[in-house]
Amino acid sequence: MKIIHGWICLGLLVSCNSGPSKPKVPPESMAYLNLQQIMALSEQADFVDFLFFNMDVSVSQSDKASISQTVNFFDNQAKPEGMNCPAIGRISFQSGGKIIREADIHFLGTGCGYFTIIENKKPVGTNLISEPGLKFFETLVTNYKPK
């Protein structure tokens, strides 16, 4: 009888410890900028510049409130593997006249939007565009009228 109880206890112990394992997230699916880096960018940047490749429009910001709002366009998630849309421009964050962070802006409506982070003129990772960022770019692109 003790042997049966022993096997039952062992079986319960093993089944409790062998719950469903969490899938491992490969490093390439992680966002390049984490939440702390995004918040630090808000504190460090004193100028933001948006340059658009195929639109005769640019946006520059130098007040802290606008810069903070723009920094919030960066989500702390990487783009999904299958999400691909064209780069429509580049965003540059500056501090004291020096570029401290650059990213290409990829946007194709609210279903596709992410930043490709650029360092030393090379892409190094991605971050999704947040919901407020998607709305901003949607409004900008929709309201753009070529001259």
mmCIF file of N, CA and C in Angstrom:
data_model
loop_
_atom_site.group_PDB
_atom_site.id
_atom_site.type_symbol
_atom_site.label_atom_id
_atom_site.label_comp_id
_atom_site.label_asym_id
_atom_site.label_seq_id
_atom_site.Cartn_x
_atom_site.Cartn_y
_atom_site.Cartn_z
ATOM 1 N N MET A 1 0.820 -1.193 0.000
ATOM 2 C CA MET A 1 0.000 0.000 0.000
ATOM 3 C C MET A 1 0.866 1.261 0.000
ATOM 4 N N LYS A 2 1.978 1.220 0.791
ATOM 5 C CA LYS A 2 2.862 2.373 0.836
ATOM 6 C C LYS A 2 3.505 2.628 -0.525
ATOM 7 N N ILE A 3 3.776 1.559 -1.246
ATOM 8 C CA ILE A 3 4.381 1.704 -2.574
ATOM 9 C C ILE A 3 3.413 2.403 -3.520
ATOM 10 N N ILE A 4 2.140 2.053 -3.468
ATOM 11 C CA ILE A 4 1.134 2.682 -4.329
ATOM 12 C C ILE A 4 1.025 4.165 -4.001
ATOM 13 N N HIS A 5 0.965 4.506 -2.708
ATOM 14 C CA HIS A 5 0.900 5.906 -2.308
ATOM 15 C C HIS A 5 2.159 6.651 -2.760
ATOM 16 N N GLY A 6 3.287 6.012 -2.660
ATOM 17 C CA GLY A 6 4.548 6.621 -3.100
ATOM 18 C C GLY A 6 4.528 6.944 -4.594
ATOM 19 N N TRP A 7 4.040 5.984 -5.400
ATOM 20 C CA TRP A 7 3.961 6.204 -6.847
ATOM 21 C C TRP A 7 2.944 7.302 -7.180
ATOM 22 N N ILE A 8 1.851 7.345 -6.486
ATOM 23 C CA ILE A 8 0.832 8.379 -6.718
ATOM 24 C C ILE A 8 1.404 9.750 -6.377
ATOM 25 N N CYS A 9 2.074 9.858 -5.231
ATOM 26 C CA CYS A 9 2.680 11.141 -4.845
ATOM 27 C C CYS A 9 3.737 11.569 -5.846
ATOM 28 N N LEU A 10 4.562 10.621 -6.265
ATOM 29 C CA LEU A 10 5.597 10.935 -7.258
ATOM 30 C C LEU A 10 4.961 11.383 -8.575
ATOM 31 N N GLY A 11 3.905 10.689 -8.979
ATOM 32 C CA GLY A 11 3.199 11.059 -10.214
ATOM 33 C C GLY A 11 2.605 12.449 -10.136
ATOM 34 N N LEU A 12 1.992 12.779 -8.993
ATOM 35 C CA LEU A 12 1.426 14.118 -8.818
ATOM 36 C C LEU A 12 2.514 15.184 -8.810
ATOM 37 N N LEU A 13 3.608 14.893 -8.157
ATOM 38 C CA LEU A 13 4.719 15.846 -8.102
ATOM 39 C C LEU A 13 5.276 16.123 -9.492
ATOM 40 N N VAL A 14 5.484 15.080 -10.259
ATOM 41 C CA VAL A 14 6.014 15.244 -11.616
ATOM 42 C C VAL A 14 5.023 15.995 -12.495
ATOM 43 N N SER A 15 3.737 15.665 -12.398
ATOM 44 C CA SER A 15 2.749 16.328 -13.253
ATOM 45 C C SER A 15 2.579 17.798 -12.887
ATOM 46 N N CYS A 16 2.749 18.143 -11.612
ATOM 47 C CA CYS A 16 2.649 19.547 -11.203
ATOM 48 C C CYS A 16 3.832 20.356 -11.704
ATOM 49 N N ASN A 17 4.982 19.760 -11.763
ATOM 50 C CA ASN A 17 6.180 20.482 -12.183
ATOM 51 C C ASN A 17 6.385 20.475 -13.686
ATOM 52 N N SER A 18 5.614 19.707 -14.410
ATOM 53 C CA SER A 18 5.838 19.632 -15.853
ATOM 54 C C SER A 18 4.692 20.269 -16.613
ATOM 55 N N GLY A 19 4.253 21.430 -16.149
ATOM 56 C CA GLY A 19 3.184 22.156 -16.829
ATOM 57 C C GLY A 19 3.633 22.593 -18.208
ATOM 58 N N PRO A 20 2.748 23.218 -18.952
ATOM 59 C CA PRO A 20 3.121 23.629 -20.302
ATOM 60 C C PRO A 20 4.301 24.604 -20.250
ATOM 61 N N SER A 21 5.280 24.322 -21.064
ATOM 62 C CA SER A 21 6.457 25.193 -21.070
ATOM 63 C C SER A 21 6.172 26.426 -21.913
ATOM 64 N N LYS A 22 6.780 27.516 -21.515
ATOM 65 C CA LYS A 22 6.615 28.758 -22.262
ATOM 66 C C LYS A 22 7.490 28.702 -23.494
ATOM 67 N N PRO A 23 6.958 29.150 -24.640
ATOM 68 C CA PRO A 23 7.793 29.138 -25.837
ATOM 69 C C PRO A 23 8.959 30.105 -25.673
ATOM 70 N N LYS A 24 10.098 29.692 -26.153
ATOM 71 C CA LYS A 24 11.267 30.566 -26.082
ATOM 72 C C LYS A 24 11.180 31.583 -27.201
ATOM 73 N N VAL A 25 11.454 32.828 -26.866
ATOM 74 C CA VAL A 25 11.388 33.906 -27.834
ATOM 75 C C VAL A 25 12.786 34.136 -28.376
ATOM 76 N N PRO A 26 12.972 33.945 -29.674
ATOM 77 C CA PRO A 26 14.296 34.181 -30.224
ATOM 78 C C PRO A 26 14.655 35.657 -30.137
ATOM 79 N N PRO A 27 15.946 35.986 -29.954
ATOM 80 C CA PRO A 27 16.356 37.381 -29.786
ATOM 81 C C PRO A 27 15.916 38.284 -30.930
ATOM 82 N N GLU A 28 15.856 37.765 -32.161
ATOM 83 C CA GLU A 28 15.502 38.629 -33.284
ATOM 84 C C GLU A 28 14.046 39.078 -33.255
ATOM 85 N N SER A 29 13.195 38.449 -32.423
ATOM 86 C CA SER A 29 11.802 38.871 -32.363
ATOM 87 C C SER A 29 11.580 39.909 -31.260
ATOM 88 N N MET A 30 12.628 40.222 -30.521
ATOM 89 C CA MET A 30 12.509 41.215 -29.462
ATOM 90 C C MET A 30 12.712 42.610 -30.052
ATOM 91 N N ALA A 31 12.020 43.579 -29.486
ATOM 92 C CA ALA A 31 12.175 44.951 -29.940
ATOM 93 C C ALA A 31 13.601 45.419 -29.690
ATOM 94 N N TYR A 32 14.104 46.232 -30.570
ATOM 95 C CA TYR A 32 15.466 46.721 -30.391
ATOM 96 C C TYR A 32 15.546 47.674 -29.199
ATOM 97 N N LEU A 33 14.583 48.613 -29.135
ATOM 98 C CA LEU A 33 14.555 49.555 -28.019
ATOM 99 C C LEU A 33 13.573 49.054 -26.965
ATOM 100 N N ASN A 34 14.043 48.915 -25.738
ATOM 101 C CA ASN A 34 13.136 48.527 -24.667
ATOM 102 C C ASN A 34 12.503 49.783 -24.072
ATOM 103 N N LEU A 35 11.588 49.587 -23.141
ATOM 104 C CA LEU A 35 10.840 50.701 -22.558
ATOM 105 C C LEU A 35 11.768 51.716 -21.885
ATOM 106 N N GLN A 36 12.793 51.250 -21.192
ATOM 107 C CA GLN A 36 13.732 52.165 -20.529
ATOM 108 C C GLN A 36 14.482 53.029 -21.549
ATOM 109 N N GLN A 37 14.900 52.430 -22.663
ATOM 110 C CA GLN A 37 15.606 53.186 -23.695
ATOM 111 C C GLN A 37 14.691 54.205 -24.363
ATOM 112 N N ILE A 38 13.436 53.834 -24.545
ATOM 113 C CA ILE A 38 12.474 54.754 -25.149
ATOM 114 C C ILE A 38 12.251 55.956 -24.225
ATOM 115 N N MET A 39 12.079 55.694 -22.930
ATOM 116 C CA MET A 39 11.888 56.783 -21.969
ATOM 117 C C MET A 39 13.139 57.653 -21.862
ATOM 118 N N ALA A 40 14.316 57.055 -21.917
ATOM 119 C CA ALA A 40 15.571 57.825 -21.872
ATOM 120 C C ALA A 40 15.672 58.743 -23.085
ATOM 121 N N LEU A 41 15.202 58.273 -24.227
ATOM 122 C CA LEU A 41 15.213 59.092 -25.438
ATOM 123 C C LEU A 41 14.359 60.341 -25.246
ATOM 124 N N SER A 42 13.238 60.186 -24.571
ATOM 125 C CA SER A 42 12.364 61.321 -24.290
ATOM 126 C C SER A 42 13.070 62.366 -23.424
ATOM 127 N N GLU A 43 13.868 61.904 -22.487
ATOM 128 C CA GLU A 43 14.590 62.819 -21.598
ATOM 129 C C GLU A 43 15.788 63.477 -22.274
ATOM 130 N N GLN A 44 16.468 62.753 -23.155
ATOM 131 C CA GLN A 44 17.707 63.237 -23.758
ATOM 132 C C GLN A 44 17.491 64.134 -24.973
ATOM 133 N N ALA A 45 16.502 63.822 -25.786
ATOM 134 C CA ALA A 45 16.327 64.534 -27.060
ATOM 135 C C ALA A 45 15.838 65.964 -26.837
ATOM 136 N N ASP A 46 16.408 66.888 -27.618
ATOM 137 C CA ASP A 46 15.940 68.271 -27.583
ATOM 138 C C ASP A 46 15.453 68.740 -28.960
ATOM 139 N N PHE A 47 15.511 67.834 -29.959
ATOM 140 C CA PHE A 47 15.055 68.175 -31.304
ATOM 141 C C PHE A 47 14.715 66.874 -32.035
ATOM 142 N N VAL A 48 13.605 66.890 -32.768
ATOM 143 C CA VAL A 48 13.186 65.748 -33.583
ATOM 144 C C VAL A 48 12.925 66.243 -34.990
ATOM 145 N N ASP A 49 13.371 65.454 -35.961
ATOM 146 C CA ASP A 49 13.184 65.811 -37.361
ATOM 147 C C ASP A 49 12.634 64.607 -38.119
ATOM 148 N N PHE A 50 11.517 64.805 -38.820
ATOM 149 C CA PHE A 50 10.945 63.797 -39.705
ATOM 150 C C PHE A 50 11.238 64.230 -41.135
ATOM 151 N N LEU A 51 11.840 63.375 -41.912
ATOM 152 C CA LEU A 51 12.037 63.622 -43.342
ATOM 153 C C LEU A 51 11.321 62.517 -44.104
ATOM 154 N N PHE A 52 10.495 62.891 -45.074
ATOM 155 C CA PHE A 52 9.728 61.913 -45.834
ATOM 156 C C PHE A 52 10.287 61.811 -47.240
ATOM 157 N N PHE A 53 10.432 60.584 -47.715
ATOM 158 C CA PHE A 53 11.102 60.328 -48.982
ATOM 159 C C PHE A 53 10.321 60.794 -50.203
ATOM 160 N N ASN A 54 9.038 60.513 -50.270
ATOM 161 C CA ASN A 54 8.255 60.814 -51.475
ATOM 162 C C ASN A 54 7.163 61.846 -51.250
ATOM 163 N N MET A 55 7.275 62.586 -50.180
ATOM 164 C CA MET A 55 6.316 63.648 -49.907
ATOM 165 C C MET A 55 7.114 64.926 -49.678
ATOM 166 N N ASP A 56 6.621 65.998 -50.228
ATOM 167 C CA ASP A 56 7.292 67.287 -50.070
ATOM 168 C C ASP A 56 6.868 67.915 -48.743
ATOM 169 N N VAL A 57 7.194 67.215 -47.657
ATOM 170 C CA VAL A 57 6.827 67.676 -46.330
ATOM 171 C C VAL A 57 7.877 67.163 -45.339
ATOM 172 N N SER A 58 8.130 67.980 -44.325
ATOM 173 C CA SER A 58 8.982 67.549 -43.216
ATOM 174 C C SER A 58 8.377 68.117 -41.940
ATOM 175 N N VAL A 59 8.717 67.501 -40.825
ATOM 176 C CA VAL A 59 8.204 67.941 -39.539
ATOM 177 C C VAL A 59 9.399 68.057 -38.593
ATOM 178 N N SER A 60 9.486 69.184 -37.897
ATOM 179 C CA SER A 60 10.537 69.371 -36.903
ATOM 180 C C SER A 60 9.894 69.774 -35.578
ATOM 181 N N GLN A 61 10.468 69.281 -34.500
ATOM 182 C CA GLN A 61 9.944 69.588 -33.167
ATOM 183 C C GLN A 61 11.100 69.941 -32.246
ATOM 184 N N SER A 62 10.886 70.991 -31.444
ATOM 185 C CA SER A 62 11.922 71.367 -30.492
ATOM 186 C C SER A 62 11.373 71.590 -29.084
ATOM 187 N N ASP A 63 10.069 71.466 -28.899
ATOM 188 C CA ASP A 63 9.529 71.618 -27.551
ATOM 189 C C ASP A 63 9.374 70.243 -26.916
ATOM 190 N N LYS A 64 9.650 70.176 -25.610
ATOM 191 C CA LYS A 64 9.686 68.907 -24.887
ATOM 192 C C LYS A 64 8.376 68.126 -24.958
ATOM 193 N N ALA A 65 7.241 68.815 -24.918
ATOM 194 C CA ALA A 65 5.951 68.120 -24.952
ATOM 195 C C ALA A 65 5.771 67.371 -26.275
ATOM 196 N N SER A 66 6.107 68.023 -27.384
ATOM 197 C CA SER A 66 5.990 67.376 -28.698
ATOM 198 C C SER A 66 6.983 66.233 -28.836
ATOM 199 N N ILE A 67 8.192 66.430 -28.340
ATOM 200 C CA ILE A 67 9.207 65.381 -28.408
ATOM 201 C C ILE A 67 8.756 64.163 -27.610
ATOM 202 N N SER A 68 8.222 64.383 -26.413
ATOM 203 C CA SER A 68 7.725 63.276 -25.592
ATOM 204 C C SER A 68 6.595 62.534 -26.289
ATOM 205 N N GLN A 69 5.713 63.274 -26.930
ATOM 206 C CA GLN A 69 4.614 62.655 -27.664
ATOM 207 C C GLN A 69 5.155 61.812 -28.816
ATOM 208 N N THR A 70 6.152 62.313 -29.514
ATOM 209 C CA THR A 70 6.741 61.591 -30.641
ATOM 210 C C THR A 70 7.474 60.340 -30.168
ATOM 211 N N VAL A 71 8.183 60.428 -29.057
ATOM 212 C CA VAL A 71 8.871 59.257 -28.513
ATOM 213 C C VAL A 71 7.859 58.148 -28.222
ATOM 214 N N ASN A 72 6.651 58.526 -27.828
ATOM 215 C CA ASN A 72 5.609 57.534 -27.555
ATOM 216 C C ASN A 72 5.102 56.829 -28.813
ATOM 217 N N PHE A 73 5.584 57.235 -29.993
ATOM 218 C CA PHE A 73 5.257 56.526 -31.229
ATOM 219 C C PHE A 73 5.980 55.177 -31.278
ATOM 220 N N PHE A 74 7.016 55.007 -30.446
ATOM 221 C CA PHE A 74 7.771 53.758 -30.406
ATOM 222 C C PHE A 74 7.108 52.793 -29.427
ATOM 223 N N ASP A 75 6.648 51.672 -29.947
ATOM 224 C CA ASP A 75 6.124 50.610 -29.108
ATOM 225 C C ASP A 75 7.318 49.779 -28.637
ATOM 226 N N ASN A 76 7.181 49.084 -27.526
ATOM 227 C CA ASN A 76 8.301 48.275 -27.051
ATOM 228 C C ASN A 76 8.222 46.830 -27.544
ATOM 229 N N GLN A 77 7.565 46.630 -28.691
ATOM 230 C CA GLN A 77 7.505 45.319 -29.333
ATOM 231 C C GLN A 77 8.144 45.402 -30.712
ATOM 232 N N ALA A 78 8.776 44.311 -31.126
ATOM 233 C CA ALA A 78 9.355 44.236 -32.466
ATOM 234 C C ALA A 78 8.258 43.952 -33.484
ATOM 235 N N LYS A 79 8.546 44.244 -34.726
ATOM 236 C CA LYS A 79 7.578 43.926 -35.779
ATOM 237 C C LYS A 79 7.478 42.418 -35.941
ATOM 238 N N PRO A 80 6.281 41.916 -36.241
ATOM 239 C CA PRO A 80 6.151 40.486 -36.521
ATOM 240 C C PRO A 80 6.940 40.119 -37.772
ATOM 241 N N GLU A 81 7.375 38.875 -37.835
ATOM 242 C CA GLU A 81 8.234 38.429 -38.932
ATOM 243 C C GLU A 81 7.624 38.682 -40.306
ATOM 244 N N GLY A 82 6.326 38.489 -40.480
ATOM 245 C CA GLY A 82 5.702 38.645 -41.790
ATOM 246 C C GLY A 82 5.324 40.070 -42.162
ATOM 247 N N MET A 83 5.488 41.015 -41.260
ATOM 248 C CA MET A 83 5.091 42.401 -41.529
ATOM 249 C C MET A 83 6.190 43.099 -42.332
ATOM 250 N N ASN A 84 5.852 43.514 -43.532
ATOM 251 C CA ASN A 84 6.791 44.246 -44.370
ATOM 252 C C ASN A 84 6.044 45.326 -45.131
ATOM 253 N N CYS A 85 6.486 46.541 -44.984
ATOM 254 C CA CYS A 85 5.923 47.639 -45.747
ATOM 255 C C CYS A 85 7.038 48.640 -46.029
ATOM 256 N N PRO A 86 6.828 49.498 -47.015
ATOM 257 C CA PRO A 86 7.921 50.370 -47.454
ATOM 258 C C PRO A 86 8.272 51.449 -46.436
ATOM 259 N N ALA A 87 9.517 51.865 -46.479
ATOM 260 C CA ALA A 87 9.941 53.006 -45.671
ATOM 261 C C ALA A 87 9.439 54.271 -46.354
ATOM 262 N N ILE A 88 8.770 55.115 -45.580
ATOM 263 C CA ILE A 88 8.252 56.367 -46.139
ATOM 264 C C ILE A 88 9.092 57.561 -45.713
ATOM 265 N N GLY A 89 10.005 57.335 -44.762
ATOM 266 C CA GLY A 89 10.817 58.447 -44.290
ATOM 267 C C GLY A 89 11.747 58.018 -43.185
ATOM 268 N N ARG A 90 12.357 59.024 -42.563
ATOM 269 C CA ARG A 90 13.286 58.768 -41.462
ATOM 270 C C ARG A 90 13.024 59.786 -40.357
ATOM 271 N N ILE A 91 13.160 59.308 -39.129
ATOM 272 C CA ILE A 91 13.032 60.167 -37.958
ATOM 273 C C ILE A 91 14.396 60.229 -37.274
ATOM 274 N N SER A 92 14.789 61.426 -36.891
ATOM 275 C CA SER A 92 16.068 61.627 -36.202
ATOM 276 C C SER A 92 15.820 62.362 -34.901
ATOM 277 N N PHE A 93 16.415 61.858 -33.840
ATOM 278 C CA PHE A 93 16.373 62.503 -32.532
ATOM 279 C C PHE A 93 17.746 63.089 -32.277
ATOM 280 N N GLN A 94 17.772 64.367 -31.867
ATOM 281 C CA GLN A 94 19.042 65.040 -31.626
ATOM 282 C C GLN A 94 19.115 65.549 -30.194
ATOM 283 N N SER A 95 20.346 65.682 -29.728
ATOM 284 C CA SER A 95 20.619 66.296 -28.437
ATOM 285 C C SER A 95 21.874 67.146 -28.600
ATOM 286 N N GLY A 96 21.740 68.428 -28.335
ATOM 287 C CA GLY A 96 22.878 69.321 -28.481
ATOM 288 C C GLY A 96 23.414 69.381 -29.897
ATOM 289 N N GLY A 97 22.560 69.200 -30.886
ATOM 290 C CA GLY A 97 22.969 69.266 -32.288
ATOM 291 C C GLY A 97 23.514 67.958 -32.850
ATOM 292 N N LYS A 98 23.592 66.907 -32.037
ATOM 293 C CA LYS A 98 24.095 65.617 -32.509
ATOM 294 C C LYS A 98 22.967 64.604 -32.551
ATOM 295 N N ILE A 99 22.960 63.786 -33.599
ATOM 296 C CA ILE A 99 21.949 62.739 -33.714
ATOM 297 C C ILE A 99 22.247 61.654 -32.688
ATOM 298 N N ILE A 100 21.246 61.369 -31.849
ATOM 299 C CA ILE A 100 21.419 60.329 -30.830
ATOM 300 C C ILE A 100 20.628 59.062 -31.170
ATOM 301 N N ARG A 101 19.665 59.153 -32.090
ATOM 302 C CA ARG A 101 18.901 57.983 -32.501
ATOM 303 C C ARG A 101 18.250 58.284 -33.841
ATOM 304 N N GLU A 102 18.312 57.315 -34.767
ATOM 305 C CA GLU A 102 17.663 57.428 -36.071
ATOM 306 C C GLU A 102 16.869 56.168 -36.349
ATOM 307 N N ALA A 103 15.813 56.319 -37.118
ATOM 308 C CA ALA A 103 15.017 55.163 -37.510
ATOM 309 C C ALA A 103 14.297 55.453 -38.815
ATOM 310 N N ASP A 104 14.248 54.443 -39.683
ATOM 311 C CA ASP A 104 13.398 54.532 -40.866
ATOM 312 C C ASP A 104 11.971 54.277 -40.433
ATOM 313 N N ILE A 105 11.041 54.999 -41.048
ATOM 314 C CA ILE A 105 9.616 54.883 -40.743
ATOM 315 C C ILE A 105 8.988 54.025 -41.833
ATOM 316 N N HIS A 106 8.484 52.856 -41.455
ATOM 317 C CA HIS A 106 7.794 51.974 -42.402
ATOM 318 C C HIS A 106 6.305 52.077 -42.096
ATOM 319 N N PHE A 107 5.531 52.431 -43.115
ATOM 320 C CA PHE A 107 4.105 52.651 -42.870
ATOM 321 C C PHE A 107 3.316 52.383 -44.138
ATOM 322 N N LEU A 108 2.228 51.632 -43.968
ATOM 323 C CA LEU A 108 1.301 51.373 -45.062
ATOM 324 C C LEU A 108 -0.079 51.187 -44.452
ATOM 325 N N GLY A 109 -0.671 52.290 -44.023
ATOM 326 C CA GLY A 109 -1.962 52.208 -43.355
ATOM 327 C C GLY A 109 -1.813 51.668 -41.945
ATOM 328 N N THR A 110 -2.931 51.530 -41.245
ATOM 329 C CA THR A 110 -2.872 51.125 -39.843
ATOM 330 C C THR A 110 -2.526 49.649 -39.663
ATOM 331 N N GLY A 111 -2.469 48.871 -40.737
ATOM 332 C CA GLY A 111 -2.141 47.450 -40.631
ATOM 333 C C GLY A 111 -0.658 47.153 -40.703
ATOM 334 N N CYS A 112 0.148 48.133 -41.054
ATOM 335 C CA CYS A 112 1.584 47.905 -41.173
ATOM 336 C C CYS A 112 2.328 49.169 -40.775
ATOM 337 N N GLY A 113 3.019 49.111 -39.664
ATOM 338 C CA GLY A 113 3.784 50.266 -39.224
ATOM 339 C C GLY A 113 4.857 49.877 -38.224
ATOM 340 N N TYR A 114 6.100 50.179 -38.555
ATOM 341 C CA TYR A 114 7.203 49.888 -37.650
ATOM 342 C C TYR A 114 8.376 50.800 -37.966
ATOM 343 N N PHE A 115 9.298 50.868 -37.029
ATOM 344 C CA PHE A 115 10.534 51.616 -37.209
ATOM 345 C C PHE A 115 11.674 50.617 -37.368
ATOM 346 N N THR A 116 12.572 50.893 -38.297
ATOM 347 C CA THR A 116 13.828 50.154 -38.373
ATOM 348 C C THR A 116 14.888 51.061 -37.776
ATOM 349 N N ILE A 117 15.457 50.650 -36.654
ATOM 350 C CA ILE A 117 16.446 51.456 -35.959
ATOM 351 C C ILE A 117 17.759 51.404 -36.730
ATOM 352 N N ILE A 118 18.364 52.580 -36.927
ATOM 353 C CA ILE A 118 19.603 52.715 -37.694
ATOM 354 C C ILE A 118 20.723 53.139 -36.744
ATOM 355 N N GLU A 119 21.838 52.417 -36.798
ATOM 356 C CA GLU A 119 23.047 52.805 -36.069
ATOM 357 C C GLU A 119 24.231 52.641 -37.012
ATOM 358 N N ASN A 120 25.087 53.630 -37.045
ATOM 359 C CA ASN A 120 26.247 53.616 -37.948
ATOM 360 C C ASN A 120 25.835 53.327 -39.393
ATOM 361 N N LYS A 121 24.710 53.922 -39.795
ATOM 362 C CA LYS A 121 24.161 53.827 -41.148
ATOM 363 C C LYS A 121 23.718 52.418 -41.536
ATOM 364 N N LYS A 122 23.483 51.560 -40.518
ATOM 365 C CA LYS A 122 23.032 50.195 -40.784
ATOM 366 C C LYS A 122 21.820 49.864 -39.914
ATOM 367 N N PRO A 123 20.864 49.080 -40.454
ATOM 368 C CA PRO A 123 19.713 48.665 -39.649
ATOM 369 C C PRO A 123 20.152 47.679 -38.572
ATOM 370 N N VAL A 124 19.657 47.879 -37.350
ATOM 371 C CA VAL A 124 20.053 47.012 -36.242
ATOM 372 C C VAL A 124 18.875 46.336 -35.542
ATOM 373 N N GLY A 125 17.653 46.748 -35.814
ATOM 374 C CA GLY A 125 16.491 46.137 -35.178
ATOM 375 C C GLY A 125 15.233 46.918 -35.467
ATOM 376 N N THR A 126 14.128 46.455 -34.918
ATOM 377 C CA THR A 126 12.836 47.096 -35.178
ATOM 378 C C THR A 126 12.041 47.307 -33.903
ATOM 379 N N ASN A 127 11.140 48.260 -33.975
ATOM 380 C CA ASN A 127 10.103 48.494 -32.971
ATOM 381 C C ASN A 127 8.823 48.799 -33.727
ATOM 382 N N LEU A 128 7.720 48.247 -33.253
ATOM 383 C CA LEU A 128 6.431 48.591 -33.843
ATOM 384 C C LEU A 128 6.120 50.065 -33.603
ATOM 385 N N ILE A 129 5.272 50.627 -34.454
ATOM 386 C CA ILE A 129 4.736 51.966 -34.223
ATOM 387 C C ILE A 129 3.498 51.790 -33.342
ATOM 388 N N SER A 130 3.409 52.580 -32.289
ATOM 389 C CA SER A 130 2.275 52.506 -31.367
ATOM 390 C C SER A 130 1.000 53.009 -32.044
ATOM 391 N N GLU A 131 -0.117 52.784 -31.398
ATOM 392 C CA GLU A 131 -1.420 53.240 -31.928
ATOM 393 C C GLU A 131 -1.446 54.751 -32.177
ATOM 394 N N PRO A 132 -0.981 55.599 -31.228
ATOM 395 C CA PRO A 132 -0.964 57.039 -31.518
ATOM 396 C C PRO A 132 -0.060 57.381 -32.705
ATOM 397 N N GLY A 133 1.044 56.664 -32.854
ATOM 398 C CA GLY A 133 1.933 56.892 -33.987
ATOM 399 C C GLY A 133 1.274 56.515 -35.306
ATOM 400 N N LEU A 134 0.573 55.389 -35.315
ATOM 401 C CA LEU A 134 -0.140 54.973 -36.527
ATOM 402 C C LEU A 134 -1.168 56.024 -36.934
ATOM 403 N N LYS A 135 -1.891 56.562 -35.940
ATOM 404 C CA LYS A 135 -2.890 57.601 -36.233
ATOM 405 C C LYS A 135 -2.219 58.860 -36.788
ATOM 406 N N PHE A 136 -1.082 59.242 -36.205
ATOM 407 C CA PHE A 136 -0.347 60.416 -36.683
ATOM 408 C C PHE A 136 0.062 60.243 -38.143
ATOM 409 N N PHE A 137 0.689 59.112 -38.468
ATOM 410 C CA PHE A 137 1.153 58.889 -39.842
ATOM 411 C C PHE A 137 -0.017 58.740 -40.811
ATOM 412 N N GLU A 138 -1.101 58.103 -40.369
ATOM 413 C CA GLU A 138 -2.291 57.978 -41.218
ATOM 414 C C GLU A 138 -2.839 59.359 -41.567
ATOM 415 N N THR A 139 -2.954 60.229 -40.573
ATOM 416 C CA THR A 139 -3.445 61.588 -40.807
ATOM 417 C C THR A 139 -2.500 62.355 -41.722
ATOM 418 N N LEU A 140 -1.221 62.247 -41.481
ATOM 419 C CA LEU A 140 -0.232 62.959 -42.286
ATOM 420 C C LEU A 140 -0.293 62.514 -43.740
ATOM 421 N N VAL A 141 -0.277 61.210 -43.967
ATOM 422 C CA VAL A 141 -0.287 60.676 -45.334
ATOM 423 C C VAL A 141 -1.609 60.979 -46.026
ATOM 424 N N THR A 142 -2.721 60.840 -45.321
ATOM 425 C CA THR A 142 -4.042 61.090 -45.900
ATOM 426 C C THR A 142 -4.214 62.558 -46.287
ATOM 427 N N ASN A 143 -3.717 63.448 -45.444
ATOM 428 C CA ASN A 143 -3.886 64.886 -45.698
ATOM 429 C C ASN A 143 -2.834 65.479 -46.631
ATOM 430 N N TYR A 144 -1.819 64.703 -46.976
ATOM 431 C CA TYR A 144 -0.765 65.212 -47.853
ATOM 432 C C TYR A 144 -1.314 65.397 -49.266
ATOM 433 N N LYS A 145 -1.120 66.578 -49.765
ATOM 434 C CA LYS A 145 -1.524 66.907 -51.134
ATOM 435 C C LYS A 145 -0.285 67.377 -51.894
ATOM 436 N N PRO A 146 0.165 66.608 -52.887
ATOM 437 C CA PRO A 146 1.351 67.058 -53.640
ATOM 438 C C PRO A 146 1.098 68.378 -54.337
ATOM 439 N N LYS A 147 2.158 69.180 -54.433
ATOM 440 C CA LYS A 147 2.034 70.491 -55.102
ATOM 441 C C LYS A 147 2.046 70.333 -56.606
#
